Each structure stands twice: as structure tokens, then as C-alpha cells.
CSV table of C-alpha atoms in Angstrom, one decimal:
chain,number,residue,atom,x,y,z
D,1,UNK,CA,-23.9,7.0,15.7
D,2,UNK,CA,-22.4,4.4,13.4
D,3,UNK,CA,-22.2,0.9,14.8
D,4,UNK,CA,-20.1,-0.3,11.8
D,5,UNK,CA,-16.3,-0.6,12.0
D,6,UNK,CA,-14.0,-1.3,9.1
D,7,UNK,CA,-10.5,-2.4,10.0
D,8,UNK,CA,-7.6,-1.6,7.6
D,9,UNK,CA,-4.4,-3.6,8.1
D,10,UNK,CA,-1.0,-2.2,7.3
D,11,UNK,CA,2.1,-3.4,5.4
D,12,UNK,CA,3.5,-6.9,6.0
D,13,UNK,CA,0.3,-8.1,7.5
D,14,UNK,CA,-3.1,-9.4,6.4
D,15,UNK,CA,-6.6,-8.9,7.6
D,16,UNK,CA,-6.1,-11.9,9.9
D,17,UNK,CA,-4.2,-9.5,12.2
D,18,UNK,CA,-7.5,-7.9,13.2
D,19,UNK,CA,-9.3,-11.1,14.4
D,20,UNK,CA,-9.0,-10.2,18.1
D,21,UNK,CA,-10.0,-6.6,17.6
D,22,UNK,CA,-13.0,-7.7,15.6
D,23,UNK,CA,-14.1,-10.0,18.4
D,24,UNK,CA,-13.5,-7.2,21.0
D,25,UNK,CA,-15.8,-4.7,19.2
D,26,UNK,CA,-18.4,-7.3,18.2
D,27,UNK,CA,-18.9,-8.2,21.8
D,28,UNK,CA,-19.6,-4.5,22.4
D,29,UNK,CA,-22.3,-4.2,19.8
D,30,UNK,CA,-20.5,-3.3,16.6
D,31,UNK,CA,-20.7,-4.9,13.2
D,32,UNK,CA,-17.1,-5.3,11.9
D,33,UNK,CA,-15.3,-5.9,8.6
D,34,UNK,CA,-11.7,-6.4,7.8
D,35,UNK,CA,-11.2,-6.7,4.1
D,36,UNK,CA,-7.9,-7.8,2.7
D,37,UNK,CA,-5.9,-5.1,0.9
D,38,UNK,CA,-5.0,-5.7,-2.8
D,39,UNK,CA,-2.5,-8.5,-3.2
D,40,UNK,CA,-3.0,-9.6,0.4
D,41,UNK,CA,-5.9,-12.0,-0.1
D,42,UNK,CA,-5.1,-15.4,1.5
D,43,UNK,CA,-3.4,-16.7,4.6
D,44,UNK,CA,0.0,-15.5,5.7
D,45,UNK,CA,1.5,-18.9,5.0
D,46,UNK,CA,0.1,-18.9,1.5
D,47,UNK,CA,1.3,-15.4,0.7
D,48,UNK,CA,4.7,-16.1,2.2
D,49,UNK,CA,5.3,-19.2,0.2
D,50,UNK,CA,3.6,-18.0,-3.0
D,51,UNK,CA,3.2,-14.2,-3.3
D,52,UNK,CA,0.9,-13.2,-6.2
D,53,UNK,CA,2.6,-11.9,-9.3
D,54,UNK,CA,0.8,-8.6,-9.0
D,55,UNK,CA,1.9,-7.8,-5.5
D,56,UNK,CA,5.0,-5.9,-6.5
D,57,UNK,CA,2.8,-3.5,-8.6
D,58,UNK,CA,0.2,-2.7,-5.9
D,59,UNK,CA,0.1,1.0,-5.0
D,60,UNK,CA,-1.3,3.2,-2.2
D,61,UNK,CA,-3.9,4.3,-4.7
D,62,UNK,CA,-5.0,0.7,-5.2
D,63,UNK,CA,-5.5,0.4,-1.5
D,64,UNK,CA,-7.6,3.6,-1.2
D,65,UNK,CA,-9.7,2.7,-4.2
D,66,UNK,CA,-10.5,-0.8,-2.9
D,67,UNK,CA,-11.5,0.5,0.5
D,68,UNK,CA,-13.6,3.3,-1.1
D,69,UNK,CA,-15.4,0.7,-3.2
D,70,UNK,CA,-16.0,-1.5,-0.1
D,71,UNK,CA,-17.4,1.3,2.0
D,72,UNK,CA,-19.8,2.1,-0.8
D,73,UNK,CA,-21.4,-1.4,-0.2
D,74,UNK,CA,-22.1,-0.7,3.4
D,75,UNK,CA,-25.5,0.4,4.8
D,76,UNK,CA,-24.0,3.2,6.8
D,77,UNK,CA,-20.9,5.3,6.9
D,78,UNK,CA,-18.4,3.4,9.0
D,79,UNK,CA,-15.9,4.1,11.7
D,80,UNK,CA,-12.4,3.3,10.5
D,81,UNK,CA,-9.6,1.7,12.5
D,82,UNK,CA,-6.3,1.5,10.6
D,83,UNK,CA,-2.8,0.5,11.5
D,84,UNK,CA,0.4,1.9,9.9
D,85,UNK,CA,-0.1,2.2,6.1
D,86,UNK,CA,-3.7,1.2,6.8
D,87,UNK,CA,-4.0,4.2,9.1
D,88,UNK,CA,-2.8,6.5,6.3
D,89,UNK,CA,-5.5,4.9,4.1
D,90,UNK,CA,-8.0,5.8,6.8
D,91,UNK,CA,-6.7,9.4,6.8
D,92,UNK,CA,-7.3,9.5,3.0
D,93,UNK,CA,-10.8,8.1,3.4
D,94,UNK,CA,-11.6,10.7,6.1
D,95,UNK,CA,-10.5,13.4,3.7
D,96,UNK,CA,-13.0,11.9,1.2
D,97,UNK,CA,-15.7,12.2,3.9
D,98,UNK,CA,-16.3,8.4,3.9
D,99,UNK,CA,-15.9,7.9,7.7
D,100,UNK,CA,-17.9,8.8,10.7
D,101,UNK,CA,-14.7,8.7,12.8
D,102,UNK,CA,-11.3,7.1,12.6
D,103,UNK,CA,-8.8,5.6,14.9
D,104,UNK,CA,-5.3,6.2,13.4
D,105,UNK,CA,-2.8,3.8,14.9
D,106,UNK,CA,0.9,4.5,14.2
D,107,UNK,CA,0.1,6.0,10.8
D,108,UNK,CA,2.5,6.0,7.9
D,109,UNK,CA,3.3,9.7,7.3
D,110,UNK,CA,1.5,11.6,4.5
D,111,UNK,CA,3.6,13.4,2.0
D,112,UNK,CA,5.5,16.3,3.6
D,113,UNK,CA,5.3,14.9,7.1
D,114,UNK,CA,8.9,14.0,8.0
D,115,UNK,CA,11.2,13.0,10.8
D,116,UNK,CA,15.0,12.9,11.3
D,117,UNK,CA,14.8,10.0,13.7
D,118,UNK,CA,17.5,7.4,12.6
D,119,UNK,CA,15.2,4.5,13.4
D,120,UNK,CA,12.8,5.7,10.7
D,121,UNK,CA,15.4,5.7,8.0
D,122,UNK,CA,16.9,2.4,9.2
D,123,UNK,CA,13.5,0.7,9.1
D,124,UNK,CA,12.3,2.1,5.7
D,125,UNK,CA,15.2,2.7,3.3
D,126,UNK,CA,15.6,-0.9,2.3
D,127,UNK,CA,11.9,-1.1,1.4
D,128,UNK,CA,11.9,2.2,-0.5
D,129,UNK,CA,15.1,1.3,-2.5
D,130,UNK,CA,14.5,2.8,-6.0
D,131,UNK,CA,17.0,0.4,-7.6
D,132,UNK,CA,14.8,-2.6,-6.7
D,133,UNK,CA,12.1,-1.7,-9.3
D,134,UNK,CA,8.8,-3.6,-8.9
D,135,UNK,CA,10.3,-6.5,-7.0
D,136,UNK,CA,8.5,-7.8,-3.9
D,137,UNK,CA,10.1,-7.0,-0.6
D,138,UNK,CA,10.7,-10.1,1.6
D,139,UNK,CA,11.2,-9.0,5.2
D,140,UNK,CA,13.7,-10.8,7.4
D,141,UNK,CA,13.1,-11.8,11.0
D,142,UNK,CA,16.0,-9.5,12.1
D,143,UNK,CA,14.5,-6.5,10.2
D,144,UNK,CA,11.0,-7.2,11.6
D,145,UNK,CA,12.3,-7.4,15.2
D,146,UNK,CA,14.0,-4.0,14.8
D,147,UNK,CA,11.2,-2.2,12.9
D,148,UNK,CA,8.0,-3.7,14.4
D,149,UNK,CA,8.6,-5.6,17.6
D,150,UNK,CA,11.7,-4.0,19.2
D,151,UNK,CA,10.2,-4.1,22.8
D,152,UNK,CA,9.8,-7.9,22.6
D,153,UNK,CA,12.4,-10.7,22.8
D,154,UNK,CA,13.7,-12.0,19.6
D,155,UNK,CA,12.0,-15.3,20.3
D,156,UNK,CA,8.6,-13.7,20.7
D,157,UNK,CA,9.1,-11.6,17.6
D,158,UNK,CA,10.1,-14.6,15.5
D,159,UNK,CA,6.9,-16.3,16.6
D,160,UNK,CA,4.8,-13.4,15.4
D,161,UNK,CA,6.8,-13.3,12.2
D,162,UNK,CA,6.1,-16.9,11.4
D,163,UNK,CA,2.4,-16.6,12.1
D,164,UNK,CA,1.4,-13.2,10.6
D,165,UNK,CA,4.1,-11.6,8.4
D,166,UNK,CA,3.9,-11.5,4.6
D,167,UNK,CA,5.9,-10.1,1.7
D,168,UNK,CA,5.1,-6.6,0.5
D,169,UNK,CA,5.0,-4.2,-2.4
D,170,UNK,CA,7.6,-1.5,-2.5
D,171,UNK,CA,5.3,0.7,-4.5
D,172,UNK,CA,2.9,1.3,-1.7
D,173,UNK,CA,5.3,3.3,0.5
D,174,UNK,CA,6.9,4.9,-2.5
D,175,UNK,CA,3.6,6.4,-3.5
D,176,UNK,CA,3.3,8.2,-0.1
D,177,UNK,CA,6.1,10.5,-1.3
D,178,UNK,CA,4.0,11.5,-4.3
D,179,UNK,CA,0.7,13.4,-4.9
D,180,UNK,CA,-1.3,10.3,-3.8
D,181,UNK,CA,0.2,10.6,-0.3
D,182,UNK,CA,-1.0,14.2,0.3
D,183,UNK,CA,-3.6,15.1,2.9
D,184,UNK,CA,-5.6,18.4,2.9
D,185,UNK,CA,-4.9,19.3,6.5
D,186,UNK,CA,-7.0,22.5,6.4
D,187,UNK,CA,-10.2,20.6,5.5
D,188,UNK,CA,-12.8,20.0,8.3
D,189,UNK,CA,-12.9,16.3,9.1
D,190,UNK,CA,-14.6,13.6,11.1
D,191,UNK,CA,-13.3,12.9,14.6
D,192,UNK,CA,-9.9,11.3,14.7
D,193,UNK,CA,-8.0,9.5,17.4
D,194,UNK,CA,-4.2,9.2,16.8
D,195,UNK,CA,-2.5,6.4,18.7
D,196,UNK,CA,1.3,6.0,19.0
D,197,UNK,CA,3.7,3.6,20.7
D,198,UNK,CA,6.4,5.4,22.6
D,199,UNK,CA,9.1,3.0,21.5
D,200,UNK,CA,8.0,2.6,17.9
D,201,UNK,CA,11.0,2.5,15.5
D,202,UNK,CA,9.5,2.5,12.1
D,203,UNK,CA,6.9,5.2,12.9
D,204,UNK,CA,8.3,7.1,15.9
D,205,UNK,CA,5.7,8.6,18.2
D,206,UNK,CA,7.0,12.1,17.4
D,207,UNK,CA,6.3,11.5,13.7
D,208,UNK,CA,2.8,10.5,14.5
D,209,UNK,CA,2.4,13.6,16.7
D,210,UNK,CA,3.6,15.8,13.8
D,211,UNK,CA,1.0,14.1,11.6
D,212,UNK,CA,-1.7,14.8,14.2
D,213,UNK,CA,-0.7,18.4,14.6
D,214,UNK,CA,-0.8,19.2,10.9
D,215,UNK,CA,-4.6,19.2,11.0
D,216,UNK,CA,-5.7,22.8,11.3
D,217,UNK,CA,-9.5,22.9,11.5
D,218,UNK,CA,-10.3,24.0,15.1
D,219,UNK,CA,-13.8,22.8,15.0
D,220,UNK,CA,-12.9,19.2,14.1
D,221,UNK,CA,-12.4,16.7,17.0
D,222,UNK,CA,-9.0,15.0,17.3
D,223,UNK,CA,-6.9,13.5,20.0
D,224,UNK,CA,-3.4,12.0,20.3
D,225,UNK,CA,-2.6,9.2,22.8
D,226,UNK,CA,0.9,7.8,23.3
D,227,UNK,CA,1.2,4.4,25.0
D,228,UNK,CA,4.4,4.0,27.0
D,229,UNK,CA,6.6,1.0,26.4
D,230,UNK,CA,4.8,0.1,23.1
D,231,UNK,CA,6.3,-0.5,19.7
D,232,UNK,CA,4.9,-0.6,16.2
D,233,UNK,CA,3.1,-3.9,16.8
D,234,UNK,CA,1.0,-2.1,19.4
D,235,UNK,CA,-2.3,-3.5,18.0
D,236,UNK,CA,-1.2,-7.1,18.0
D,237,UNK,CA,1.2,-7.9,20.8
D,238,UNK,CA,0.4,-8.7,24.4
D,239,UNK,CA,-1.6,-5.9,26.0
D,240,UNK,CA,-3.4,-4.9,22.8
D,241,UNK,CA,-6.6,-4.9,24.9
D,242,UNK,CA,-5.6,-1.7,26.6
D,243,UNK,CA,-5.3,0.0,23.2
D,244,UNK,CA,-8.6,-1.4,22.0
D,245,UNK,CA,-10.3,-0.4,25.2
D,246,UNK,CA,-9.0,3.2,24.9
D,247,UNK,CA,-10.3,3.4,21.3
D,248,UNK,CA,-13.7,1.9,22.4
D,249,UNK,CA,-14.0,4.4,25.3
D,250,UNK,CA,-13.1,7.3,23.0
D,251,UNK,CA,-15.7,6.3,20.5
D,252,UNK,CA,-18.3,5.7,23.2
D,253,UNK,CA,-17.7,9.1,24.7
D,254,UNK,CA,-17.8,10.7,21.3
D,255,UNK,CA,-21.1,9.1,20.5
D,256,UNK,CA,-22.7,10.1,23.8
D,257,UNK,CA,-21.5,13.7,23.7
D,258,UNK,CA,-21.9,14.4,20.0
D,259,UNK,CA,-25.5,14.1,18.6
D,260,UNK,CA,-24.2,14.1,15.0
D,261,UNK,CA,-20.8,14.4,13.5
């Protein structure tokens, strides 16, 4: 029956990307929080022009630890809504039994969850490049349009890029390939809603479905919803309200039908 939501942003974005979702859920009676992930404190323009020195060293473990510490300060166990790498962080926190429920949007794959889709490799290989060491990855507008906003015009994509996109640590996605990226799929878990965009390049819907299907506990509630015509920026581009409303309805139905979970 939690009425607290914690939003977890993904790579290349900041907590500002959740402003509209926060307002949406606040209007429906929820208390919301959207803490910045490590190395992402500040506005997009500040980070783009002056990325912190430590950004290149930030890892997935740093993200999970910061969110775990933040949740410990809350008066109740929250609902988590995460996007992309933030969705994988949400999966890790669910595994740690720190969430009442989770909405997992276009989640970065845990260790061992793979795809042979060419768009996944094309979107991710430059970021993962082991020869780049701890250097910060600076995305280009061309890359962002292909990986994140491929259903939009280049003009619309460039506008989003200028307003919201920030540099990123290569060590965050690299660590998903190590022990830190593993999920215990056999463990019972809080209810989880997986959301995918049918046209997503960087996290293909089929990859998110594989992630969803890896969970094995038959008594744990989970659902997978694919939105037609949507790309990876499913939570931010025009029409995001449809996705938010689906998540709200799922949570509302869950809370009405399940006395405790």
C-alpha cells in the first residue's frame, strides 16, 4: 500500500528527466522523489559543459549503493520506477527486498541476458570500448538519434539532446557484464511491470522480454507491456502520458487486489 515513489533515471540523463512523471503521480496522491545518480548532480547544461572529474569512475555498484542509502531514509518502502540503466538498478533493489513494487522501463540487461540484435551492438559498443579506460563518454547528436529517439525526426531529437542529454561513465555499463550485474532470477520478488518500446534500438523489446521471462518464481507478480511505435525515450517523448497512465493503472489495480505484498 505504499504511496511513495522513487524514480531512477538512466544513462545520459539526469533526474530532471522525471519532472513530468513526478507531477503526474503527485496529482494522483503519491509522494515522489527523483534523486540524482552519482556524478549526475546538476543541470544538463552544467554537466555537459563541465563534467565532474569523478564521472568516468562511477560504477553500477555506486548507483545501487546510493539508491539503497536513499531508500533507508524514507518512512516506508517505496515503489520504484526506473528507466534503462535505472531500471536495472530497480531490479537490483527489488532483489534486495527494498521495494514494494517496481516499474521497469526498457531495462539495461542484467549479466547473462543477451541479444543478437544488430541495433543493440551498434548502440552500445562505442560506450563499452575497453581501450577508452576511464574516459568520459560524450554522446553525439547522431548517436543519440539512432540509439534513443529513432522514431522521431532528427530536429526533434536534437532538441531533446540539447535540453536533457549529459556525458556518461563507461564503467557503469561495463559493470553489468560482471558479478555486480547479476540478478537472482529464482528468488521471490515484489510485483514488477516491465515496459518496452517496440522500436527501441539500444534495448530491443525482445531483450527486455528475455529479461522479464528469466524470473522464475511462479508466485511473484510480473507483467510485460510492449508499446507499439515507441523507442528508448519512451518515458520522455510526446505521448509519455500513455505509459505513465498504464503504470499508474497497474499499480492501482495491484493495490486494490493485493492486501499486502
